[in-house]
Amino acid sequence: MKKELVVVIDFGGQYNQLVARRVRECNVYCEIYSYKTDLAKIKAMNPKGIILTGGPNSCYEEGAATCQTELFEMGIPVLGLCYGAQLMNLVLGGKVERAAAREYGKTEVKVDNSSPLFTGVSENTICWMSHNDYISKMAPGFRAVAVTDNCPVAAAECAEKNLYSIQFHPEVLHTVEGSKMLYNFVRNICGCSGDWRMDSFVEEQVKAIREKVGSGRVLCALSGGVDSSVAAVLLSKAVGEQLTCVFVDHGLLRKNEGDEVEEVFGPKGSYELNFIRVNAQERFYEKLAGVDEPERKRKIIGEEFIRVFEEEAKKIGAVDFLVQGTIYPDVVESGLGGESAVIKSHHNVGGLPDYVDFKEIIEPLRDLFKDEVRKVGLELGIPEHLVFRQPFPGPGLGIRIIGEVTAEKVKIVQDADAIYREEIANAGLDKSINQYFAALTNMRSVGVMGDERTYDYAVALRAVNTVDFMTADAAQLPWEVLQKVTSRIINEVGHVNRVLYDCTSKPPGTIELE
Ligand code: GLN
């Protein structure tokens, strides 16, 4: 049976990932393509529906991202969101202009729920707006089906042609009934049956990987993180011992982490693959000696990682494929896959390859979001502690230690962090706080322990709540938990005489990403 597909056309909006994600939450498979993609190619995919995303341009300006009229004439339902809504109306003969008052943020909207787009949606509902331009004249055949105080066309439809446009962003959670609107579009208007599941993803990937790899050899750099673990297991399931995983222990992992990874993927674990662990701790500490500038530390760790991996790869000899645990946000953030501006270069994307002798890269998770990767991980039977591992940056503890990294400081922060994590779990908070860890400030101060003067380090505790890791609030940890963690760290970890809690939100602070 052919899989039902919804195509999301990317005009560079910042919430595009979310559009794809909401569609998949309706159990409908969807893929994102640039607006530059040839229309014939999109048509050939035979999508059940098309969604046009938001975007930074003003559609009436010269050189703005655009689309062909034919897009709306293929008989395929189209939903335009924000920029997409404006563009749809402009291309079909309406008018878009700069608004006197721009709308940004939570906005009350009045919807006409006789529109199939708004079936089951409250008449007055809250939406999320983010626009400067507005549809000043709808395209012929359209009628307005939602308004706000400032926006006469907050949504419009030409129901007989199955064309819909929404000025606000149903894909963000702030639009309270947004998911319902997208569900209405993909399930009711496009008529998708909603039979897509994560397990079909596993099955399809395993099949596709087998076809691609044949009897070839595959190499994977395993970090123990969620993405590379899931990618490795997927590959192992598909091609078994044709896969070799190299795990570099750089000595900047959390307490016992190296052994935990080995337990799962090593010879005693339950997967069919060749596992190589490289204990390169000393090498990394040597390179890091005397370095305290954070960017330099990152660079050194990244480069040394590549060197170690390269040495191992040379021992293995030529391979046919290299696996990378790239996931969709990596692709978007690096500006490789989508139309959005480049936010940062990402270590997962495009960085590794040229020093290893291989023919092709395999990125089986390239289209998935983090939570989808986790679902696949569970589907594949990967232990929960790995699947729900918190994002942990590549340079690891190297950047949680402020100032110079030494073996002694690594031990301090590992022990403090382990205590902190244990107590968070004991308090039953491990699932509800999105990210928490201990860091070692480079600050020492005088204290007194057992009547003796001490001059030791301060450990800082961080805990944040975030939905998408773009913004975050400091978690309000119960005082008793903080007290318990503090006294345990001071009592059990040498060279620490002070524990601090970081109350900074993001922005202005930041949090760790993988
Ligand atoms: N750039 C357009 C505007 O300002 C569309 C914005 C968007 O898609 N979020 O109205």
Short mmCIF file of C-alpha atoms and ligand atoms in Angstrom, two decimals:
data_model
loop_
_atom_site.label_atom_id
_atom_site.label_comp_id
_atom_site.label_asym_id
_atom_site.label_seq_id
_atom_site.Cartn_x
_atom_site.Cartn_y
_atom_site.Cartn_z
CA MET A 1 0.00 0.00 0.00
CA LYS A 2 1.31 3.44 -0.85
CA LYS A 3 1.98 5.64 2.16
CA GLU A 4 -0.16 8.75 2.47
CA LEU A 5 2.00 11.84 2.32
CA VAL A 6 1.52 15.48 3.18
CA VAL A 7 4.12 17.83 1.74
CA VAL A 8 5.18 20.87 3.72
CA ILE A 9 6.64 23.58 1.56
CA ASP A 10 9.26 25.57 3.37
CA PHE A 11 9.36 29.32 2.97
CA GLY A 12 11.89 29.79 5.73
CA GLY A 13 9.63 30.26 8.73
CA GLN A 14 10.95 29.63 12.20
CA TYR A 15 8.24 27.15 13.17
CA ASN A 16 8.49 24.87 10.16
CA GLN A 17 9.74 21.93 12.12
CA LEU A 18 6.70 22.23 14.27
CA VAL A 19 4.36 22.08 11.31
CA ALA A 20 5.83 18.74 10.31
CA ARG A 21 5.69 17.53 13.83
CA ARG A 22 2.03 18.40 14.36
CA VAL A 23 1.11 16.67 11.13
CA ARG A 24 2.87 13.52 12.25
CA GLU A 25 1.09 13.74 15.57
CA CYS A 26 -2.06 13.25 13.50
CA ASN A 27 -0.47 9.95 12.38
CA VAL A 28 0.09 11.32 8.93
CA TYR A 29 3.50 11.07 7.33
CA CYS A 30 4.92 14.31 6.04
CA GLU A 31 8.07 15.62 4.43
CA ILE A 32 9.44 19.13 4.11
CA TYR A 33 10.68 20.56 0.83
CA SER A 34 12.09 23.93 -0.08
CA TYR A 35 9.83 26.27 -2.01
CA LYS A 36 12.43 26.02 -4.76
CA THR A 37 11.57 22.38 -5.34
CA ASP A 38 10.27 21.70 -8.80
CA LEU A 39 6.48 21.50 -8.78
CA ALA A 40 6.58 18.45 -11.06
CA LYS A 41 8.61 16.64 -8.43
CA ILE A 42 6.08 17.45 -5.75
CA LYS A 43 3.22 16.42 -7.98
CA ALA A 44 4.95 13.12 -8.71
CA MET A 45 4.93 12.31 -4.99
CA ASN A 46 1.19 12.40 -5.19
CA PRO A 47 0.63 14.11 -1.84
CA LYS A 48 -2.76 14.07 -0.16
CA GLY A 49 -2.24 17.66 0.90
CA ILE A 50 0.21 20.54 0.83
CA ILE A 51 1.02 23.01 3.59
CA LEU A 52 2.82 26.28 2.90
CA THR A 53 4.80 27.55 5.87
CA GLY A 54 5.48 31.00 7.24
CA GLY A 55 8.53 32.94 6.18
CA PRO A 56 10.55 36.09 6.78
CA ASN A 57 9.89 37.80 3.43
CA SER A 58 7.07 40.09 2.40
CA CYS A 59 5.47 38.25 -0.48
CA TYR A 60 4.79 41.41 -2.51
CA GLU A 61 8.44 42.39 -2.60
CA GLU A 62 10.68 41.73 -5.52
CA GLY A 63 12.68 38.54 -5.12
CA ALA A 64 10.50 37.21 -2.31
CA ALA A 65 10.04 33.45 -2.07
CA THR A 66 7.12 32.47 -4.24
CA CYS A 67 5.22 29.62 -5.84
CA GLN A 68 3.42 28.89 -9.09
CA THR A 69 -0.32 29.30 -9.58
CA GLU A 70 -0.43 25.66 -10.70
CA LEU A 71 0.26 24.63 -7.15
CA PHE A 72 -3.31 25.59 -6.35
CA GLU A 73 -4.75 23.97 -9.45
CA MET A 74 -3.68 20.39 -9.00
CA GLY A 75 -6.81 19.44 -7.13
CA ILE A 76 -4.72 18.81 -4.00
CA PRO A 77 -5.89 20.59 -0.82
CA VAL A 78 -3.53 23.40 0.18
CA LEU A 79 -3.21 25.12 3.54
CA GLY A 80 -1.18 28.31 3.74
CA LEU A 81 0.16 29.42 7.10
CA CYS A 82 1.10 33.05 7.70
CA TYR A 83 3.51 33.84 4.84
CA GLY A 84 1.97 30.86 3.04
CA ALA A 85 -1.50 32.32 3.59
CA GLN A 86 -0.44 35.71 2.29
CA LEU A 87 1.30 34.20 -0.70
CA MET A 88 -1.69 32.03 -1.60
CA ASN A 89 -3.94 35.07 -1.67
CA LEU A 90 -1.47 37.19 -3.57
CA VAL A 91 -0.74 34.57 -6.22
CA LEU A 92 -4.44 33.92 -6.73
CA GLY A 93 -5.30 37.57 -7.26
CA GLY A 94 -5.73 39.09 -3.81
CA LYS A 95 -3.64 41.76 -2.16
CA VAL A 96 -1.12 41.79 0.67
CA GLU A 97 0.18 44.95 2.31
CA ARG A 98 2.13 46.13 5.29
CA ALA A 99 -0.26 46.41 8.24
CA ALA A 100 -0.62 49.60 10.26
CA ALA A 101 -0.40 47.54 13.43
CA ARG A 102 1.65 44.42 13.42
CA GLU A 103 0.46 41.54 15.55
CA TYR A 104 2.79 39.51 17.63
CA GLY A 105 2.11 36.93 20.30
CA LYS A 106 -1.04 35.66 21.92
CA THR A 107 -4.11 37.02 20.22
CA GLU A 108 -7.79 36.41 20.58
CA VAL A 109 -9.39 35.18 17.38
CA LYS A 110 -13.01 34.72 16.44
CA VAL A 111 -13.52 31.78 14.14
CA ASP A 112 -16.42 30.69 11.99
CA ASN A 113 -16.68 27.06 12.90
CA SER A 114 -18.88 26.24 9.98
CA SER A 115 -15.57 26.13 8.08
CA PRO A 116 -14.23 22.56 7.88
CA LEU A 117 -10.92 23.96 9.10
CA PHE A 118 -12.49 24.94 12.41
CA THR A 119 -14.81 22.02 13.09
CA GLY A 120 -14.94 21.52 16.83
CA VAL A 121 -12.92 24.68 17.53
CA SER A 122 -14.33 27.19 20.04
CA GLU A 123 -15.77 30.31 18.50
CA ASN A 124 -13.41 32.49 20.53
CA THR A 125 -10.01 30.96 20.82
CA ILE A 126 -6.42 32.00 21.45
CA CYS A 127 -3.92 31.98 18.64
CA TRP A 128 -0.29 32.97 18.14
CA MET A 129 0.37 35.74 15.66
CA SER A 130 3.68 36.84 14.20
CA HIS A 131 3.27 39.12 11.22
CA ASN A 132 3.84 42.59 9.83
CA ASP A 133 1.92 42.15 6.60
CA TYR A 134 -1.72 41.31 6.20
CA ILE A 135 -4.15 40.16 3.54
CA SER A 136 -5.87 43.41 2.62
CA LYS A 137 -7.90 41.79 -0.13
CA MET A 138 -8.67 38.11 -0.40
CA ALA A 139 -8.25 36.27 -3.69
CA PRO A 140 -11.50 35.87 -5.64
CA GLY A 141 -13.61 32.97 -4.41
CA PHE A 142 -12.28 33.20 -0.85
CA ARG A 143 -14.24 34.15 2.26
CA ALA A 144 -12.91 35.16 5.65
CA VAL A 145 -13.49 32.52 8.31
CA ALA A 146 -11.59 34.09 11.21
CA VAL A 147 -10.87 37.62 12.41
CA THR A 148 -8.96 39.34 15.18
CA ASP A 149 -9.22 42.95 16.37
CA ASN A 150 -6.41 43.96 14.04
CA CYS A 151 -6.69 41.44 11.30
CA PRO A 152 -9.74 41.28 9.05
CA VAL A 153 -8.56 38.03 7.43
CA ALA A 154 -7.13 35.86 10.19
CA ALA A 155 -8.22 32.87 8.10
CA ALA A 156 -9.84 32.44 4.71
CA GLU A 157 -11.12 29.58 2.63
CA CYS A 158 -12.14 28.69 -0.85
CA ALA A 159 -13.83 25.49 0.20
CA GLU A 160 -14.85 24.32 -3.24
CA LYS A 161 -11.19 24.20 -4.29
CA ASN A 162 -10.00 22.99 -0.91
CA LEU A 163 -7.77 26.01 -0.41
CA TYR A 164 -7.30 27.37 3.10
CA SER A 165 -5.19 30.08 4.58
CA ILE A 166 -4.46 30.92 8.20
CA GLN A 167 -2.66 34.12 9.17
CA PHE A 168 -1.67 32.87 12.62
CA HIS A 169 0.42 29.84 13.53
CA PRO A 170 -1.63 26.76 14.42
CA GLU A 171 1.58 24.75 14.75
CA VAL A 172 2.77 26.44 17.96
CA LEU A 173 1.38 25.31 21.27
CA HIS A 174 0.34 28.85 22.17
CA THR A 175 -2.39 28.49 19.59
CA VAL A 176 -4.58 26.59 21.96
CA GLU A 177 -6.66 24.72 19.41
CA GLY A 178 -4.05 24.73 16.66
CA SER A 179 -3.54 20.98 16.63
CA LYS A 180 -7.24 20.52 16.09
CA MET A 181 -7.10 22.84 13.08
CA LEU A 182 -4.21 20.93 11.55
CA TYR A 183 -5.99 17.67 12.30
CA ASN A 184 -9.06 19.02 10.52
CA PHE A 185 -6.93 19.84 7.52
CA VAL A 186 -4.91 16.65 7.14
CA ARG A 187 -7.46 14.11 8.33
CA ASN A 188 -10.77 15.61 7.22
CA ILE A 189 -10.02 17.96 4.34
CA CYS A 190 -7.14 15.96 2.81
CA GLY A 191 -8.79 12.71 3.88
CA CYS A 192 -5.66 11.06 5.25
CA SER A 193 -6.54 7.91 7.15
CA GLY A 194 -3.98 8.42 9.93
CA ASP A 195 -2.40 5.00 9.61
CA TRP A 196 1.20 6.17 9.90
CA ARG A 197 3.04 4.98 13.00
CA MET A 198 6.58 5.02 14.27
CA ASP A 199 6.83 1.26 13.87
CA SER A 200 6.24 1.68 10.17
CA PHE A 201 9.24 3.99 10.29
CA VAL A 202 11.45 1.27 11.74
CA GLU A 203 10.26 -1.33 9.27
CA GLU A 204 10.70 0.97 6.30
CA GLN A 205 14.13 2.15 7.39
CA VAL A 206 15.41 -1.37 8.00
CA LYS A 207 14.25 -2.35 4.54
CA ALA A 208 15.70 0.75 2.90
CA ILE A 209 19.03 0.36 4.71
CA ARG A 210 19.33 -3.29 3.65
CA GLU A 211 18.71 -2.37 0.06
CA LYS A 212 21.22 0.42 0.14
CA VAL A 213 23.99 -1.31 2.07
CA GLY A 214 23.79 -4.73 0.44
CA SER A 215 26.87 -6.59 1.60
CA GLY A 216 28.81 -3.36 2.26
CA ARG A 217 30.60 -2.40 5.46
CA VAL A 218 29.27 0.32 7.71
CA LEU A 219 31.05 2.48 10.29
CA CYS A 220 29.35 4.45 13.04
CA ALA A 221 30.74 6.85 15.65
CA LEU A 222 28.77 6.03 18.76
CA SER A 223 28.62 8.67 21.48
CA GLY A 224 26.16 6.97 23.76
CA GLY A 225 23.75 9.82 23.14
CA VAL A 226 20.19 9.18 22.06
CA ASP A 227 20.64 9.91 18.39
CA SER A 228 23.75 7.91 17.67
CA SER A 229 22.46 5.03 19.82
CA VAL A 230 19.19 4.84 17.95
CA ALA A 231 20.96 5.12 14.59
CA ALA A 232 23.37 2.35 15.57
CA VAL A 233 20.63 -0.01 16.69
CA LEU A 234 18.65 0.63 13.55
CA LEU A 235 21.72 -0.23 11.49
CA SER A 236 22.49 -3.26 13.59
CA LYS A 237 18.96 -4.48 13.08
CA ALA A 238 19.31 -4.01 9.34
CA VAL A 239 22.82 -5.28 8.65
CA GLY A 240 24.10 -6.91 11.87
CA GLU A 241 27.84 -7.44 11.92
CA GLN A 242 28.48 -5.51 8.77
CA LEU A 243 28.30 -2.60 11.23
CA THR A 244 31.23 -1.46 13.35
CA CYS A 245 30.65 1.10 16.08
CA VAL A 246 33.52 3.10 17.48
CA PHE A 247 32.94 4.61 20.89
CA VAL A 248 35.52 7.16 21.97
CA ASP A 249 35.65 7.65 25.73
CA HIS A 250 37.20 11.10 25.98
CA GLY A 251 37.15 11.12 29.74
CA LEU A 252 34.56 13.88 29.80
CA LEU A 253 31.54 11.66 30.13
CA ARG A 254 29.26 11.51 33.13
CA LYS A 255 30.05 9.14 35.95
CA ASN A 256 30.08 5.50 34.79
CA GLU A 257 28.73 6.47 31.41
CA GLY A 258 31.44 4.80 29.38
CA ASP A 259 30.76 1.47 31.08
CA GLU A 260 27.03 1.87 30.63
CA VAL A 261 27.45 2.38 26.91
CA GLU A 262 29.71 -0.64 26.72
CA GLU A 263 27.22 -2.74 28.62
CA VAL A 264 24.52 -2.03 26.07
CA PHE A 265 26.53 -2.12 22.85
CA GLY A 266 29.57 -4.19 23.77
CA PRO A 267 29.98 -7.96 23.42
CA LYS A 268 27.81 -8.59 26.49
CA GLY A 269 25.02 -6.41 25.15
CA SER A 270 22.10 -7.56 23.11
CA TYR A 271 22.92 -6.19 19.67
CA GLU A 272 24.64 -7.73 16.74
CA LEU A 273 27.51 -5.43 15.79
CA ASN A 274 31.25 -4.94 16.19
CA PHE A 275 31.93 -2.64 19.11
CA ILE A 276 35.22 -0.85 19.66
CA ARG A 277 35.78 1.25 22.76
CA VAL A 278 38.73 3.58 22.75
CA ASN A 279 39.85 4.78 26.14
CA ALA A 280 41.42 8.07 25.19
CA GLN A 281 40.99 9.91 28.50
CA GLU A 282 44.65 10.73 29.03
CA ARG A 283 45.09 12.02 25.51
CA PHE A 284 42.28 14.49 25.98
CA TYR A 285 43.45 15.66 29.41
CA GLU A 286 46.92 16.26 28.04
CA LYS A 287 45.62 18.34 25.17
CA LEU A 288 43.41 20.33 27.52
CA ALA A 289 46.11 21.08 30.08
CA GLY A 290 46.43 24.80 30.70
CA VAL A 291 43.53 25.76 28.43
CA ASP A 292 40.69 27.71 30.00
CA GLU A 293 39.00 29.54 27.15
CA PRO A 294 35.71 27.71 26.46
CA GLU A 295 35.73 27.93 22.67
CA ARG A 296 39.27 26.66 22.54
CA LYS A 297 38.34 23.77 24.76
CA ARG A 298 35.48 22.88 22.45
CA LYS A 299 37.75 23.00 19.46
CA ILE A 300 40.45 20.89 21.04
CA ILE A 301 37.96 18.27 22.15
CA GLY A 302 36.29 18.20 18.72
CA GLU A 303 39.57 17.92 16.87
CA GLU A 304 41.02 15.30 19.16
CA PHE A 305 37.82 13.32 18.82
CA ILE A 306 38.23 13.30 15.08
CA ARG A 307 41.88 12.25 15.35
CA VAL A 308 41.04 9.32 17.59
CA PHE A 309 38.16 8.23 15.42
CA GLU A 310 40.34 8.54 12.35
CA GLU A 311 43.03 6.33 13.84
CA GLU A 312 40.46 3.66 14.59
CA ALA A 313 38.90 3.98 11.18
CA LYS A 314 42.31 3.46 9.57
CA LYS A 315 42.72 0.22 11.48
CA ILE A 316 39.40 -0.98 10.12
CA GLY A 317 40.30 -0.02 6.58
CA ALA A 318 37.97 1.10 3.84
CA VAL A 319 34.28 1.07 4.61
CA ASP A 320 31.38 1.66 2.29
CA PHE A 321 29.12 3.72 4.50
CA LEU A 322 29.43 6.09 7.40
CA VAL A 323 26.45 6.45 9.74
CA GLN A 324 25.55 9.77 11.30
CA GLY A 325 22.89 10.40 13.89
CA THR A 326 21.75 13.63 12.28
CA ILE A 327 18.22 14.51 13.24
CA TYR A 328 15.89 17.01 11.71
CA PRO A 329 16.61 19.99 13.97
CA ASP A 330 20.34 19.57 13.17
CA VAL A 331 19.53 19.84 9.51
CA VAL A 332 17.43 22.93 10.00
CA GLU A 333 19.73 24.64 12.47
CA SER A 334 22.65 24.19 10.16
CA GLY A 335 20.66 25.66 7.33
CA LEU A 336 21.28 22.60 5.19
CA GLY A 337 17.87 21.17 4.73
CA GLY A 338 15.54 24.06 5.05
CA GLU A 339 15.09 27.64 4.06
CA SER A 340 15.59 29.06 7.52
CA ALA A 341 18.60 31.17 8.29
CA VAL A 342 21.70 29.36 9.51
CA ILE A 343 21.59 29.50 13.28
CA LYS A 344 24.75 27.59 14.12
CA SER A 345 26.96 25.02 12.53
CA HIS A 346 26.32 21.68 14.09
CA HIS A 347 28.82 19.03 14.96
CA ASN A 348 26.47 16.30 13.77
CA VAL A 349 26.07 17.62 10.29
CA GLY A 350 28.63 17.51 7.59
CA GLY A 351 31.57 17.76 10.00
CA LEU A 352 33.10 14.32 10.26
CA PRO A 353 33.51 12.62 6.95
CA ASP A 354 36.45 13.64 4.81
CA TYR A 355 39.13 11.83 6.76
CA VAL A 356 37.48 8.43 6.65
CA ASP A 357 37.62 6.30 3.56
CA PHE A 358 33.97 5.73 2.74
CA LYS A 359 31.59 6.05 -0.16
CA GLU A 360 28.39 7.37 1.26
CA ILE A 361 26.77 8.70 4.41
CA ILE A 362 23.69 7.11 5.92
CA GLU A 363 21.52 9.33 8.10
CA PRO A 364 18.52 7.22 9.04
CA LEU A 365 17.09 9.76 11.50
CA ARG A 366 17.40 12.80 9.30
CA ASP A 367 13.65 13.40 9.13
CA LEU A 368 12.84 12.91 12.82
CA PHE A 369 12.46 15.19 15.79
CA LYS A 370 14.03 14.35 19.12
CA ASP A 371 10.89 12.94 20.65
CA GLU A 372 10.29 10.88 17.54
CA VAL A 373 13.82 9.52 17.76
CA ARG A 374 13.04 8.52 21.32
CA LYS A 375 9.88 6.74 20.22
CA VAL A 376 11.88 4.83 17.64
CA GLY A 377 14.43 4.00 20.34
CA LEU A 378 11.73 2.48 22.55
CA GLU A 379 10.32 0.68 19.54
CA LEU A 380 13.75 -0.86 19.02
CA GLY A 381 13.97 -1.96 22.64
CA ILE A 382 16.82 0.33 23.65
CA PRO A 383 17.00 0.70 27.46
CA GLU A 384 15.04 3.65 28.80
CA HIS A 385 18.01 5.26 30.54
CA LEU A 386 19.62 5.69 27.14
CA VAL A 387 16.47 6.67 25.29
CA PHE A 388 15.56 9.35 27.81
CA ARG A 389 19.10 10.48 28.39
CA GLN A 390 19.27 14.24 28.70
CA PRO A 391 20.86 16.12 25.88
CA PHE A 392 24.58 16.02 26.55
CA PRO A 393 26.90 18.16 24.50
CA GLY A 394 29.71 16.60 22.48
CA PRO A 395 32.50 18.25 24.54
CA GLY A 396 30.76 16.83 27.61
CA LEU A 397 32.05 17.79 31.01
CA GLY A 398 34.79 19.79 29.31
CA ILE A 399 32.39 22.70 29.18
CA ARG A 400 30.73 22.10 32.52
CA ILE A 401 34.09 22.73 34.08
CA ILE A 402 34.77 26.43 33.97
CA GLY A 403 38.44 27.10 33.38
CA GLU A 404 41.12 24.49 32.93
CA VAL A 405 40.04 20.86 32.72
CA THR A 406 41.98 18.40 34.83
CA ALA A 407 41.36 14.78 35.73
CA GLU A 408 40.75 15.88 39.32
CA LYS A 409 38.09 18.41 38.33
CA VAL A 410 36.41 15.87 36.08
CA LYS A 411 36.12 13.55 39.04
CA ILE A 412 34.65 16.31 41.23
CA VAL A 413 32.00 17.28 38.72
CA GLN A 414 31.19 13.65 37.90
CA ASP A 415 30.62 12.81 41.54
CA ALA A 416 28.61 15.95 42.26
CA ASP A 417 26.50 15.45 39.17
CA ALA A 418 25.83 11.81 39.99
CA ILE A 419 24.57 12.80 43.46
CA TYR A 420 22.41 15.53 42.02
CA ARG A 421 20.85 13.21 39.46
CA GLU A 422 20.27 10.53 42.05
CA GLU A 423 18.47 12.93 44.37
CA ILE A 424 16.37 14.39 41.58
CA ALA A 425 15.28 10.87 40.73
CA ASN A 426 14.62 10.06 44.40
CA ALA A 427 12.36 13.09 44.58
CA GLY A 428 10.49 11.80 41.53
CA LEU A 429 11.43 14.85 39.49
CA ASP A 430 13.59 13.19 36.84
CA LYS A 431 10.83 12.97 34.26
CA SER A 432 9.41 16.43 34.81
CA ILE A 433 12.56 18.54 34.70
CA ASN A 434 13.88 18.75 31.19
CA GLN A 435 17.53 19.29 31.90
CA TYR A 436 19.62 19.29 35.05
CA PHE A 437 23.28 18.91 35.81
CA ALA A 438 26.08 20.04 38.05
CA ALA A 439 28.87 22.28 36.83
CA LEU A 440 32.15 23.16 38.44
CA THR A 441 32.68 26.88 38.77
CA ASN A 442 36.29 27.87 38.75
CA MET A 443 35.66 29.76 41.94
CA ARG A 444 37.24 28.81 45.22
CA SER A 445 36.44 30.30 48.54
CA VAL A 446 37.21 29.91 52.16
CA GLY A 447 35.07 27.68 54.29
CA VAL A 448 35.31 25.75 57.47
CA MET A 449 34.87 22.00 57.78
CA GLY A 450 35.56 20.09 60.97
CA ASP A 451 36.95 23.26 62.49
CA GLU A 452 39.55 23.42 59.76
CA ARG A 453 39.95 26.12 57.21
CA THR A 454 39.15 24.99 53.67
CA TYR A 455 39.79 26.70 50.39
CA ASP A 456 37.76 24.73 47.89
CA TYR A 457 35.53 24.85 44.85
CA ALA A 458 31.91 25.88 44.43
CA VAL A 459 29.67 23.53 42.48
CA ALA A 460 26.76 25.11 40.60
CA LEU A 461 23.52 23.25 40.07
CA ARG A 462 21.40 23.92 37.02
CA ALA A 463 17.85 22.72 36.35
CA VAL A 464 15.54 24.02 33.66
CA ASN A 465 12.14 23.42 32.22
CA THR A 466 11.70 23.84 28.52
CA VAL A 467 9.42 22.50 25.85
CA ASP A 468 11.55 23.00 22.78
CA PHE A 469 14.95 23.91 24.22
CA MET A 470 14.68 27.31 22.54
CA THR A 471 13.57 29.08 25.68
CA ALA A 472 13.76 27.81 29.23
CA ASP A 473 12.93 28.70 32.81
CA ALA A 474 14.98 27.78 35.83
CA ALA A 475 13.11 24.97 37.57
CA GLN A 476 11.75 25.76 41.02
CA LEU A 477 13.30 22.87 42.84
CA PRO A 478 11.89 22.12 46.27
CA TRP A 479 14.13 23.54 48.95
CA GLU A 480 14.45 20.18 50.72
CA VAL A 481 15.81 18.62 47.58
CA LEU A 482 18.36 21.39 47.15
CA GLN A 483 19.38 21.08 50.78
CA LYS A 484 19.80 17.34 50.56
CA VAL A 485 21.85 17.59 47.38
CA THR A 486 23.98 20.33 48.89
CA SER A 487 24.79 18.46 52.04
CA ARG A 488 25.51 15.24 50.20
CA ILE A 489 27.83 16.95 47.72
CA ILE A 490 29.73 18.74 50.47
CA ASN A 491 30.00 15.61 52.56
CA GLU A 492 30.77 13.13 49.83
CA VAL A 493 32.75 15.00 47.21
CA GLY A 494 36.24 16.15 48.07
CA HIS A 495 37.37 19.71 47.36
CA VAL A 496 33.90 21.20 47.34
CA ASN A 497 32.83 23.50 50.14
CA ARG A 498 30.00 25.41 48.52
CA VAL A 499 26.95 24.63 46.35
CA LEU A 500 25.11 27.27 44.32
CA TYR A 501 21.87 27.14 42.38
CA ASP A 502 21.60 28.84 38.98
CA CYS A 503 18.35 30.83 38.69
CA THR A 504 18.91 32.18 35.17
CA SER A 505 16.36 31.60 32.44
CA LYS A 506 17.08 31.30 28.72
CA PRO A 507 17.35 33.95 27.38
CA PRO A 508 19.52 35.58 28.68
CA GLY A 509 21.26 32.43 29.88
CA THR A 510 21.56 29.40 27.69
CA ILE A 511 21.16 25.69 28.16
CA GLU A 512 23.00 22.73 26.80
CA LEU A 513 22.16 21.13 23.53
CA GLU A 514 23.45 17.91 22.22
N1 GLN B 1 6.95 38.07 6.70
C1 GLN B 1 5.52 37.96 6.73
C2 GLN B 1 4.93 39.03 7.65
O1 GLN B 1 5.63 39.71 8.31
C3 GLN B 1 5.10 36.59 7.21
C4 GLN B 1 5.50 36.31 8.61
C5 GLN B 1 5.38 34.86 8.98
O2 GLN B 1 5.21 34.00 8.14
N2 GLN B 1 5.49 34.58 10.27
O3 GLN B 1 3.74 39.20 7.69
#
